[in-house]
CSV table of C-alpha atoms in Angstrom, one decimal:
chain,number,residue,atom,x,y,z
Q,1,MET,CA,184.7,89.9,88.4
Q,2,ASN,CA,187.0,89.1,91.4
Q,3,PRO,CA,190.7,89.2,90.3
Q,4,GLU,CA,191.5,86.0,92.3
Q,5,ILE,CA,188.8,84.1,90.4
Q,6,LEU,CA,190.1,85.4,87.1
Q,7,THR,CA,193.7,84.2,88.0
Q,8,SER,CA,192.4,80.7,88.9
Q,9,LEU,CA,190.5,80.5,85.6
Q,10,GLN,CA,193.5,81.7,83.6
Q,11,LYS,CA,195.6,78.8,85.0
Q,12,LEU,CA,192.9,76.3,83.8
Q,13,CYS,CA,193.0,77.6,80.2
Q,14,ARG,CA,195.4,76.3,77.6
Q,15,ASP,CA,196.1,79.6,76.0
Q,16,GLU,CA,195.2,83.3,76.2
Q,17,ALA,CA,192.6,83.2,73.4
Q,18,ALA,CA,190.6,80.5,75.3
Q,19,PHE,CA,190.8,82.6,78.4
Q,20,GLU,CA,189.4,85.7,76.7
Q,21,GLN,CA,186.6,83.7,75.2
Q,22,LEU,CA,185.7,82.3,78.7
Q,23,LYS,CA,185.8,85.8,80.1
Q,24,GLN,CA,183.3,87.0,77.5
Q,25,ILE,CA,180.9,84.1,78.2
Q,26,ILE,CA,181.0,84.7,81.9
Q,27,ALA,CA,180.5,88.4,81.5
Q,28,GLY,CA,177.5,87.7,79.3
Q,29,GLU,CA,176.1,85.4,82.0
Q,30,PHE,CA,176.7,88.0,84.7
Q,31,GLN,CA,174.9,90.7,82.6
Q,32,HIS,CA,171.9,88.3,82.1
Q,33,LEU,CA,171.8,87.6,85.8
Q,34,ASN,CA,172.0,91.3,86.6
Q,35,LEU,CA,169.0,91.9,84.2
Q,36,GLN,CA,167.0,89.2,85.9
Q,37,ILE,CA,167.8,90.6,89.3
Q,38,GLN,CA,166.7,94.1,88.1
Q,39,GLN,CA,163.5,92.6,86.7
Q,40,ALA,CA,162.9,90.7,89.9
Q,41,ASN,CA,163.5,93.8,92.0
Q,42,PHE,CA,161.1,95.7,89.7
Q,43,ARG,CA,158.4,93.0,90.1
Q,44,LEU,CA,158.9,93.1,93.9
Q,45,GLU,CA,158.4,96.9,93.9
Q,46,GLN,CA,155.3,96.4,91.7
Q,47,GLN,CA,153.9,94.0,94.2
Q,48,LYS,CA,154.6,96.4,97.0
Q,49,ALA,CA,152.9,99.2,95.1
Q,50,LEU,CA,149.9,97.0,94.4
Q,51,PHE,CA,149.7,96.0,98.0
Q,52,ARG,CA,149.7,99.6,99.1
Q,53,VAL,CA,146.9,100.4,96.5
Q,54,ILE,CA,144.9,97.5,97.8
Q,55,THR,CA,145.5,98.5,101.4
Q,56,ARG,CA,144.2,102.0,100.6
Q,57,LEU,CA,141.0,100.6,99.1
Q,58,ARG,CA,140.2,99.0,102.4
Q,59,GLU,CA,140.6,102.3,104.3
Q,60,PRO,CA,137.9,104.9,104.5
Q,61,LEU,CA,139.7,107.2,102.0
Q,62,ASP,CA,138.1,109.4,99.3
Q,63,LEU,CA,138.9,108.9,95.6
Q,64,GLU,CA,141.0,112.0,95.4
Q,65,THR,CA,143.3,110.7,98.1
Q,66,ILE,CA,143.6,107.3,96.6
Q,67,PHE,CA,144.2,108.7,93.1
Q,68,GLN,CA,146.9,111.1,94.3
Q,69,ALA,CA,148.8,108.6,96.3
Q,70,THR,CA,148.6,106.0,93.5
Q,71,ALA,CA,149.8,108.6,90.9
Q,72,ILE,CA,152.9,109.4,93.0
Q,73,GLU,CA,153.8,105.7,93.5
Q,74,VAL,CA,153.3,104.7,89.9
Q,75,ARG,CA,155.4,107.7,88.6
Q,76,GLN,CA,158.2,106.9,91.0
Q,77,LEU,CA,158.2,103.2,90.1
Q,78,LEU,CA,158.1,103.7,86.3
Q,79,LEU,CA,160.3,106.8,86.3
Q,80,ALA,CA,157.7,108.5,84.2
Q,81,ASP,CA,157.3,112.2,83.7
Q,82,ARG,CA,153.6,112.3,84.4
Q,83,VAL,CA,150.9,110.0,85.8
Q,84,GLY,CA,147.3,111.2,85.7
Q,85,MET,CA,143.7,110.0,86.1
Q,86,PHE,CA,141.6,111.4,83.3
Q,87,ARG,CA,137.8,111.4,83.7
Q,88,PHE,CA,135.2,111.8,81.0
Q,89,TYR,CA,132.3,114.2,81.7
Q,90,PRO,CA,129.1,112.2,82.2
Q,91,ASP,CA,126.7,112.4,79.2
Q,92,SER,CA,129.5,113.9,77.0
Q,93,GLY,CA,129.7,110.8,74.8
Q,94,TRP,CA,133.3,110.3,75.9
Q,95,ASP,CA,134.4,113.3,73.8
Q,96,ASP,CA,135.1,115.7,76.8
Q,97,GLY,CA,136.8,115.4,80.1
Q,98,LYS,CA,139.6,116.6,82.4
Q,99,PHE,CA,142.4,115.3,84.6
Q,100,VAL,CA,141.1,114.8,88.2
Q,101,SER,CA,144.5,113.7,89.7
Q,102,GLU,CA,148.1,114.0,88.6
Q,103,ASP,CA,151.7,113.7,89.7
Q,104,VAL,CA,154.1,115.4,87.3
Q,105,ASP,CA,157.8,116.1,87.0
Q,106,PRO,CA,158.3,119.8,87.9
Q,107,ALA,CA,160.1,120.3,84.6
Q,108,PHE,CA,156.8,119.9,82.7
Q,109,SER,CA,153.5,121.7,82.9
Q,110,SER,CA,150.5,120.4,84.8
Q,111,ALA,CA,147.5,119.0,82.9
Q,112,MET,CA,145.0,119.6,85.7
Q,113,LYS,CA,143.5,122.9,84.7
Q,114,GLN,CA,142.7,122.2,81.1
Q,115,LYS,CA,139.5,120.8,79.8
Q,116,ILE,CA,140.0,118.4,76.9
Q,117,HIS,CA,137.8,117.9,73.9
Q,118,ASP,CA,138.4,115.1,71.4
Q,119,HIS,CA,135.6,115.0,68.9
Q,120,CYS,CA,136.5,111.6,67.5
Q,121,PHE,CA,137.3,109.6,70.6
Q,122,GLY,CA,133.7,108.8,71.6
Q,123,GLU,CA,132.7,107.7,68.2
Q,124,GLN,CA,135.8,105.7,67.2
Q,125,PHE,CA,137.6,104.5,70.3
Q,126,ALA,CA,135.4,104.6,73.4
Q,127,ALA,CA,133.7,101.2,72.7
Q,128,HIS,CA,137.2,99.6,72.3
Q,129,TYR,CA,138.5,101.0,75.6
Q,130,GLN,CA,135.3,99.9,77.3
Q,131,GLN,CA,136.2,96.4,76.2
Q,132,GLY,CA,139.7,96.8,77.7
Q,133,ARG,CA,141.8,98.2,74.9
Q,134,ILE,CA,145.3,99.6,75.9
Q,135,GLN,CA,147.3,102.2,73.9
Q,136,ALA,CA,151.1,102.0,74.3
Q,137,VAL,CA,152.7,104.6,72.1
Q,138,ALA,CA,156.5,104.8,72.0
Q,139,ASP,CA,156.6,108.0,70.0
Q,140,ILE,CA,153.5,110.0,69.2
Q,141,TYR,CA,155.1,111.4,66.0
Q,142,SER,CA,155.9,108.0,64.4
Q,143,PHE,CA,153.0,105.8,65.7
Q,144,GLY,CA,150.5,106.8,63.1
Q,145,LEU,CA,148.2,108.7,65.4
Q,146,SER,CA,145.6,111.1,63.9
Q,147,ASP,CA,146.5,114.8,63.8
Q,148,CYS,CA,143.9,115.7,66.4
Q,149,HIS,CA,145.2,113.0,68.8
Q,150,ILE,CA,148.8,114.3,68.3
Q,151,GLU,CA,147.6,117.9,68.9
Q,152,ILE,CA,145.9,116.9,72.2
Q,153,LEU,CA,149.0,115.0,73.5
Q,154,SER,CA,151.6,117.5,72.3
Q,155,GLN,CA,149.9,120.3,74.3
Q,156,PHE,CA,150.9,118.4,77.4
Q,157,GLN,CA,154.5,117.9,76.0
Q,158,VAL,CA,153.8,114.2,75.7
Q,159,ARG,CA,156.3,112.2,73.6
Q,160,ALA,CA,155.4,108.6,74.7
Q,161,ASN,CA,151.9,107.6,76.0
Q,162,LEU,CA,150.5,104.6,77.8
Q,163,ALA,CA,146.7,104.8,78.3
Q,164,VAL,CA,144.7,102.1,80.2
Q,165,PRO,CA,140.9,102.3,80.7
Q,166,LEU,CA,139.4,103.0,84.1
Q,167,LEU,CA,136.1,101.1,84.3
Q,168,GLN,CA,133.4,101.8,86.8
Q,169,GLY,CA,131.6,98.4,86.6
Q,170,GLU,CA,131.1,98.1,82.8
Q,171,ASN,CA,131.1,101.8,82.2
Q,172,LEU,CA,134.2,103.6,80.8
Q,173,TRP,CA,134.8,106.2,83.5
Q,174,GLY,CA,138.1,107.5,82.3
Q,175,LEU,CA,141.8,106.7,81.5
Q,176,LEU,CA,144.9,106.0,83.5
Q,177,CYS,CA,147.6,107.9,81.6
Q,178,ILE,CA,151.4,107.5,81.8
Q,179,HIS,CA,153.4,110.1,80.0
Q,180,GLN,CA,157.0,110.3,79.0
Q,181,CYS,CA,157.7,113.9,78.0
Q,182,SER,CA,161.5,114.1,77.8
Q,183,ALA,CA,162.0,111.5,75.1
Q,184,PRO,CA,160.4,108.5,73.3
Q,185,ARG,CA,160.0,105.4,75.3
Q,186,GLU,CA,159.4,101.7,74.6
Q,187,TRP,CA,156.9,100.4,77.1
Q,188,GLN,CA,157.9,97.0,78.5
Q,189,PRO,CA,155.3,94.2,78.9
Q,190,THR,CA,156.0,94.1,82.6
Q,191,GLU,CA,155.2,97.8,82.8
Q,192,ILE,CA,152.0,97.5,80.8
Q,193,ASP,CA,150.9,94.6,82.9
Q,194,PHE,CA,151.6,96.5,86.1
Q,195,VAL,CA,149.6,99.6,84.9
Q,196,LYS,CA,146.7,97.3,83.9
Q,197,GLN,CA,146.7,95.8,87.4
Q,198,ILE,CA,146.7,99.3,89.0
Q,199,ALA,CA,143.8,100.4,86.7
Q,200,SER,CA,141.9,97.3,87.7
Q,201,HIS,CA,142.2,98.1,91.4
Q,202,LEU,CA,141.3,101.7,90.8
Q,203,GLY,CA,138.2,100.4,89.1
Q,204,VAL,CA,137.3,98.7,92.3
Q,205,ALA,CA,137.7,102.1,94.1
Q,206,LEU,CA,135.5,103.7,91.5
Q,207,LYS,CA,132.8,101.1,92.0
Q,208,HIS,CA,133.0,101.4,95.8
Q,209,ALA,CA,132.7,105.2,95.4
Q,210,GLU,CA,129.6,104.8,93.2
Q,211,LEU,CA,128.0,102.4,95.7
Q,212,MET,CA,128.9,104.7,98.6
Q,213,ALA,CA,127.4,107.7,96.7
Q,214,GLN,CA,124.2,105.7,96.1
Q,215,LEU,CA,124.1,104.7,99.8
Q,216,GLN,CA,124.6,108.3,100.9
Q,217,ALA,CA,121.9,109.5,98.5
Q,218,GLU,CA,119.5,106.8,99.9
Q,219,ILE,CA,120.4,107.9,103.5
Q,220,VAL,CA,119.7,111.6,102.6
Q,221,GLU,CA,116.5,110.6,100.8
Q,222,ARG,CA,115.4,108.5,103.8
Q,223,GLN,CA,116.3,111.3,106.2
Q,224,GLU,CA,114.4,113.8,104.1
Q,225,ALA,CA,111.4,111.4,104.0
Q,226,GLU,CA,111.6,110.9,107.8
Q,227,GLN,CA,111.7,114.7,108.2
Q,228,ALA,CA,108.8,115.1,105.8
Q,229,VAL,CA,106.8,112.4,107.7
Q,230,GLN,CA,107.6,114.1,111.0
Q,231,THR,CA,106.5,117.5,109.6
Q,232,LEU,CA,103.4,115.8,108.2
Q,233,ASN,CA,102.7,114.2,111.6
Q,234,GLN,CA,103.1,117.5,113.3
Q,235,GLY,CA,100.7,119.1,110.7
Q,236,LEU,CA,98.2,116.2,111.2
Q,237,GLN,CA,98.4,116.7,115.0
Q,238,ARG,CA,97.7,120.4,114.6
Q,239,ALA,CA,94.9,119.6,112.1
Q,240,ILE,CA,93.4,117.0,114.6
Q,241,ILE,CA,93.5,119.6,117.4
Q,242,GLU,CA,91.9,122.2,115.1
Q,243,MET,CA,89.3,119.6,113.9
Q,244,ARG,CA,88.4,118.7,117.4
Q,245,ALA,CA,87.8,122.4,118.2
Q,246,VAL,CA,85.7,122.7,115.0
Q,247,ASN,CA,83.7,119.6,116.0
Q,248,LYS,CA,83.1,121.1,119.4
Q,249,GLU,CA,81.9,124.3,117.7
Q,250,LEU,CA,79.7,122.2,115.4
Q,251,GLU,CA,78.3,120.2,118.3
Q,252,ALA,CA,77.5,123.5,120.1
Q,253,PHE,CA,75.9,124.9,116.9
Q,254,SER,CA,73.9,121.7,116.4
Q,255,TYR,CA,72.7,121.9,120.0
Q,256,SER,CA,71.7,125.5,119.5
Q,257,VAL,CA,69.9,124.7,116.2
Q,258,SER,CA,68.2,121.6,117.7
Q,259,HIS,CA,67.0,123.4,120.8
Q,260,ASP,CA,67.1,127.2,120.4
Q,261,LEU,CA,65.7,127.3,116.8
Q,262,ARG,CA,63.1,124.5,117.2
Q,263,ALA,CA,61.5,126.3,120.2
Q,264,PRO,CA,60.3,129.4,118.2
Q,265,LEU,CA,59.3,127.2,115.3
Q,266,ARG,CA,57.2,125.1,117.6
Q,267,SER,CA,55.7,128.3,119.0
Q,268,ILE,CA,54.9,129.7,115.5
Q,269,ASP,CA,53.3,126.4,114.4
Q,270,GLY,CA,51.5,125.9,117.7
Q,271,PHE,CA,50.0,129.4,117.8
Q,272,SER,CA,49.1,129.2,114.1
Q,273,GLN,CA,47.2,126.0,114.8
Q,274,ALA,CA,45.5,127.6,117.9
Q,275,LEU,CA,44.4,130.6,115.7
Q,276,LEU,CA,42.9,128.2,113.2
Q,277,GLU,CA,41.1,126.2,115.8
Q,278,ASP,CA,40.0,129.0,118.2
Q,279,TYR,CA,39.5,131.9,116.0
Q,280,GLN,CA,38.4,130.2,112.8
Q,281,GLU,CA,35.1,132.1,112.7
Q,282,GLN,CA,36.8,135.5,113.0
Q,283,LEU,CA,39.2,134.7,110.1
Q,284,ASP,CA,38.1,134.8,106.5
Q,285,ALA,CA,39.3,132.3,103.9
Q,286,ASN,CA,42.5,134.3,103.1
Q,287,GLY,CA,43.5,134.6,106.8
Q,288,GLN,CA,43.0,130.8,107.2
Q,289,ASP,CA,45.1,130.2,104.1
Q,290,TYR,CA,47.8,132.4,105.4
Q,291,LEU,CA,48.0,130.5,108.7
Q,292,ARG,CA,48.1,127.2,106.9
Q,293,ARG,CA,50.9,128.4,104.8
Q,294,ILE,CA,52.8,129.7,107.9
Q,295,ARG,CA,52.3,126.2,109.5
Q,296,ALA,CA,53.6,124.5,106.3
Q,297,ALA,CA,56.6,126.7,106.1
Q,298,THR,CA,57.5,126.2,109.8
Q,299,GLN,CA,57.1,122.5,109.4
Q,300,ARG,CA,59.3,122.5,106.3
Q,301,MET,CA,61.9,124.5,108.1
Q,302,GLY,CA,61.9,121.9,110.8
Q,303,TYR,CA,62.5,119.2,108.2
Q,304,LEU,CA,65.4,121.3,106.8
Q,305,ILE,CA,66.9,121.6,110.2
Q,306,ASP,CA,66.7,117.9,110.7
Q,307,ASP,CA,68.4,117.3,107.3
Q,308,LEU,CA,71.2,119.7,108.1
Q,309,LEU,CA,71.8,118.1,111.4
Q,310,ASN,CA,71.9,114.6,109.7
Q,311,LEU,CA,74.3,115.9,107.1
Q,312,SER,CA,76.5,117.3,109.8
Q,313,ARG,CA,76.5,114.0,111.7
Q,314,VAL,CA,77.6,112.2,108.5
Q,315,THR,CA,80.7,114.4,108.4
Q,316,ARG,CA,81.5,114.2,112.1
Q,317,CYS,CA,80.6,110.7,113.1
Q,318,GLU,CA,83.4,108.1,113.9
Q,319,MET,CA,83.8,105.4,111.3
Q,320,HIS,CA,84.1,101.7,112.0
Q,321,ILE,CA,85.5,99.9,109.0
Q,322,GLU,CA,84.5,96.4,108.3
Q,323,ALA,CA,83.4,94.1,105.5
Q,324,VAL,CA,79.9,95.2,104.3
Q,325,ASN,CA,77.4,93.1,102.3
Q,326,LEU,CA,76.0,95.8,99.9
Q,327,SER,CA,73.7,93.3,98.2
Q,328,LEU,CA,72.0,92.5,101.5
Q,329,LEU,CA,71.6,96.2,102.4
Q,330,ALA,CA,70.2,97.0,99.0
Q,331,SER,CA,67.8,94.0,99.2
Q,332,ASN,CA,66.5,95.1,102.6
Q,333,ILE,CA,65.9,98.7,101.4
Q,334,SER,CA,64.1,97.6,98.3
Q,335,THR,CA,61.9,95.3,100.4
Q,336,ASP,CA,60.9,98.2,102.6
Q,337,LEU,CA,60.1,100.4,99.6
Q,338,GLU,CA,57.9,97.7,98.0
Q,339,GLU,CA,56.0,97.1,101.3
Q,340,ASN,CA,55.4,100.9,101.8
Q,341,GLN,CA,53.9,101.2,98.2
Q,342,PRO,CA,52.8,97.7,97.2
Q,343,GLU,CA,50.6,99.2,94.4
Q,344,ARG,CA,53.7,100.2,92.4
Q,345,SER,CA,55.3,97.8,89.7
Q,346,VAL,CA,59.1,98.1,90.1
Q,347,GLU,CA,61.6,95.5,89.2
Q,348,PHE,CA,64.7,95.5,91.4
Q,349,LEU,CA,67.9,93.9,89.8
Q,350,ILE,CA,70.5,93.6,92.6
Q,351,GLN,CA,73.7,91.9,91.8
Q,352,ALA,CA,74.7,89.1,94.2
Q,353,GLY,CA,77.9,89.1,96.2
Q,354,LEU,CA,78.5,92.9,96.3
Q,355,THR,CA,80.8,93.6,99.2
Q,356,ALA,CA,83.0,96.6,100.3
Q,357,GLU,CA,85.2,97.7,103.1
Q,358,GLY,CA,83.5,100.5,104.9
Q,359,ASP,CA,81.3,101.8,107.7
Q,360,SER,CA,78.1,99.7,107.5
Q,361,ARG,CA,75.8,102.4,109.0
Q,362,LEU,CA,77.0,105.0,106.5
Q,363,LEU,CA,76.9,102.7,103.5
Q,364,ASN,CA,73.4,101.7,104.4
Q,365,LEU,CA,72.5,105.5,104.5
Q,366,LEU,CA,74.2,105.9,101.1
Q,367,LEU,CA,72.1,103.1,99.5
Q,368,GLU,CA,69.0,104.4,101.2
Q,369,ASN,CA,69.3,107.8,99.6
Q,370,LEU,CA,70.2,106.5,96.2
Q,371,LEU,CA,67.5,103.9,96.1
Q,372,ASN,CA,64.9,106.3,97.5
Q,373,ASN,CA,65.8,108.7,94.7
Q,374,ALA,CA,65.5,106.0,92.1
Q,375,TRP,CA,62.1,105.0,93.6
Q,376,LYS,CA,60.9,108.6,93.6
Q,377,PHE,CA,62.0,109.6,90.1
Q,378,THR,CA,60.4,106.5,88.6
Q,379,SER,CA,57.1,107.1,90.3
Q,380,LYS,CA,55.6,108.7,87.1
Q,381,HIS,CA,56.1,105.4,85.2
Q,382,SER,CA,53.6,102.6,85.3
Q,383,THR,CA,56.4,100.1,85.4
Q,384,ALA,CA,60.0,100.7,86.3
Q,385,LYS,CA,63.4,99.0,86.8
Q,386,ILE,CA,66.1,99.8,89.3
Q,387,GLU,CA,69.5,98.1,89.2
Q,388,VAL,CA,72.3,97.9,91.8
Q,389,GLY,CA,75.6,96.4,90.6
Q,390,MET,CA,79.3,96.7,90.2
Q,391,ILE,CA,81.8,97.1,87.4
Q,392,THR,CA,85.6,96.6,87.7
Q,393,PRO,CA,87.7,98.1,84.9
Q,394,GLU,CA,90.8,96.0,84.1
Q,395,GLY,CA,93.4,96.7,86.7
Q,396,GLY,CA,91.1,99.4,88.2
Q,397,ILE,CA,89.0,100.1,91.3
Q,398,ALA,CA,85.7,98.4,91.9
Q,399,THR,CA,82.9,100.8,90.8
Q,400,TYR,CA,79.4,100.4,92.2
Q,401,PHE,CA,76.3,101.8,90.5
Q,402,VAL,CA,72.6,102.5,91.1
Q,403,ARG,CA,70.6,102.8,87.9
Q,404,ASP,CA,67.0,103.7,87.2
Q,405,ASP,CA,64.9,104.3,84.1
Q,406,GLY,CA,63.0,107.3,85.5
Q,407,ALA,CA,62.8,111.0,84.9
Q,408,GLY,CA,66.5,111.6,84.6
Q,409,PHE,CA,67.8,115.1,84.2
Q,410,ASP,CA,69.8,117.4,81.9
Q,411,MET,CA,73.5,116.7,82.3
Q,412,SER,CA,74.4,120.4,81.8
Q,413,TYR,CA,73.1,120.9,85.4
Q,414,ALA,CA,74.9,117.9,86.9
Q,415,ASP,CA,77.4,120.1,88.8
Q,416,LYS,CA,74.5,121.2,91.1
Q,417,LEU,CA,73.4,117.7,92.0
Q,418,PHE,CA,75.6,117.2,95.1
Q,419,ALA,CA,75.2,120.7,96.7
Q,420,PRO,CA,72.8,120.8,99.7
Q,421,PHE,CA,69.3,121.9,98.8
Q,422,GLN,CA,70.0,122.1,95.1
Q,423,ARG,CA,67.1,120.5,93.1
Q,424,LEU,CA,66.7,119.9,89.4
Q,425,HIS,CA,63.0,119.2,89.7
Q,426,SER,CA,60.2,121.2,91.3
Q,427,PHE,CA,58.9,120.3,94.8
Q,428,GLN,CA,55.5,119.8,93.4
Q,429,GLU,CA,56.7,117.4,90.7
Q,430,PHE,CA,59.0,115.3,93.0
Q,431,PRO,CA,59.0,116.2,96.8
Q,432,GLY,CA,62.1,116.4,98.8
Q,433,ASN,CA,64.6,118.8,100.4
Q,434,GLY,CA,67.6,118.2,98.1
Q,435,ILE,CA,69.8,116.9,100.9
Q,436,GLY,CA,70.1,113.2,99.9
Q,437,LEU,CA,72.8,113.4,97.2
Q,438,ALA,CA,74.9,115.8,99.3
Q,439,THR,CA,74.8,113.2,102.1
Q,440,VAL,CA,75.7,110.4,99.6
Q,441,GLN,CA,78.7,112.5,98.3
Q,442,ARG,CA,80.0,113.1,101.8
Q,443,ILE,CA,79.8,109.4,102.7
Q,444,VAL,CA,81.7,108.5,99.5
Q,445,HIS,CA,84.4,111.1,100.3
Q,446,ARG,CA,84.8,109.9,103.8
Q,447,HIS,CA,85.6,106.4,102.4
Q,448,GLY,CA,88.2,108.0,100.1
Q,449,GLY,CA,86.1,107.4,96.9
Q,450,LYS,CA,84.4,109.6,94.3
Q,451,ILE,CA,80.9,109.8,92.8
Q,452,TRP,CA,79.7,110.8,89.4
Q,453,THR,CA,76.6,110.4,87.3
Q,454,GLU,CA,75.2,109.8,83.7
Q,455,ALA,CA,71.7,110.8,82.8
Q,456,GLY,CA,69.3,112.1,80.2
Q,457,VAL,CA,65.9,113.8,80.3
Q,458,ASN,CA,63.3,111.0,80.6
Q,459,GLN,CA,66.1,108.5,80.0
Q,460,GLY,CA,66.8,107.6,83.6
Q,461,ALA,CA,70.0,108.2,85.7
Q,462,THR,CA,73.0,106.1,86.8
Q,463,PHE,CA,75.0,107.0,89.8
Q,464,TYR,CA,78.5,105.5,90.0
Q,465,PHE,CA,80.7,105.6,93.1
Q,466,THR,CA,83.9,104.1,94.5
Q,467,LEU,CA,84.8,103.5,98.1
Q,468,VAL,CA,88.6,103.5,98.1
Q,469,ALA,CA,91.2,106.1,97.1
Q,470,GLU,CA,93.0,105.6,93.8
Q,471,GLU,CA,96.3,106.0,95.6
Q,472,ALA,CA,95.6,102.8,97.6
Q,473,MET,CA,95.6,100.8,94.4
Q,474,GLY,CA,99.1,101.9,93.3
């Protein structure tokens, strides 16, 4: 205290004892004021440090830079021997981890290179730290810590420990550790509160980093998807070019078949007929039979050529997608069948309101083939029934069907049904070229659907088909 002030106070006192007592009171007050000033200065430095941490969070800095700068500031402010950010390994159950950032007094060893395993932390303490628990240990040897905990801390020369959870959202990411290595230390409430605030702001940085990682992953995923789409588009463009070339080749082939092959067939048929008409008397019965067989074969070959050309057109023709009334198409086809063979007794059951999105011309051809088959394979029965309908499994794709109670077939041969010119019945029993179901399958596939069948010998057959890809229903 200023000597002049002391002289003035001494004159005011009655005796020396009173003066000494006054000096002690004033000295105590000065000491208290100095302590308050120190605490105020400490709180001011805390606020400055917090401000710098918050400022860094607003800058485009990585976690490592934020952690390192924060560790340096906190250690300097608290005069600690080590400040480090410890991270638990993901999926380790909080039993394993390592320090990812550290500022340490050169007199003590670094903790950065050591992997840490604590077999009891995850089971006993992790849940408490996740709820905000703080451990403030003045002396690890007198605080009642478990032996394994003391062993872990002592390997880093720790004598006093302050550990605050680092939370990434609600998940325990790691710990903010303050170590005093040189001696025990009583952690003051203001120090603990300061470290809690630092940990809270670091938690914000962790959450930002998580969101940024997710954003970057989404960006990479989107870029990869765009690249995949671009590659796919390039592949599709090449495929379109190749398909156009193939279509031109098919058109040329079809033209060749239609003109170049038909001409010799017509010649064979025509000259065979001329032989039968002009030289019938010179030909015996066998010769005439041979010529009739030649004519029948050439005519059948002409029909096969027509069927092949029609099948090719189904594959190559341009589609026009629209809403199609399948019930109306089936009804018109059934009417034509009944008018062509009025002597037959066939009951048609066509479900009302059957609609689909597709090419009306192709779908009409599909139903024509299926209904013609049903009509043909019930021809041996005095009465018959043909059904057209739809079933829709719960949450599934609309499935249409054409069912008859005719000849049916052995399901062990079902894999041959949709191949061109494959027949399960003889031509003499049921006429036909075996191209109808191949045409049906191609029409179904062009609409993205699939077709299958159920049948039994003399138990009829049911053909099921869809007209939309399963992926479109996802």
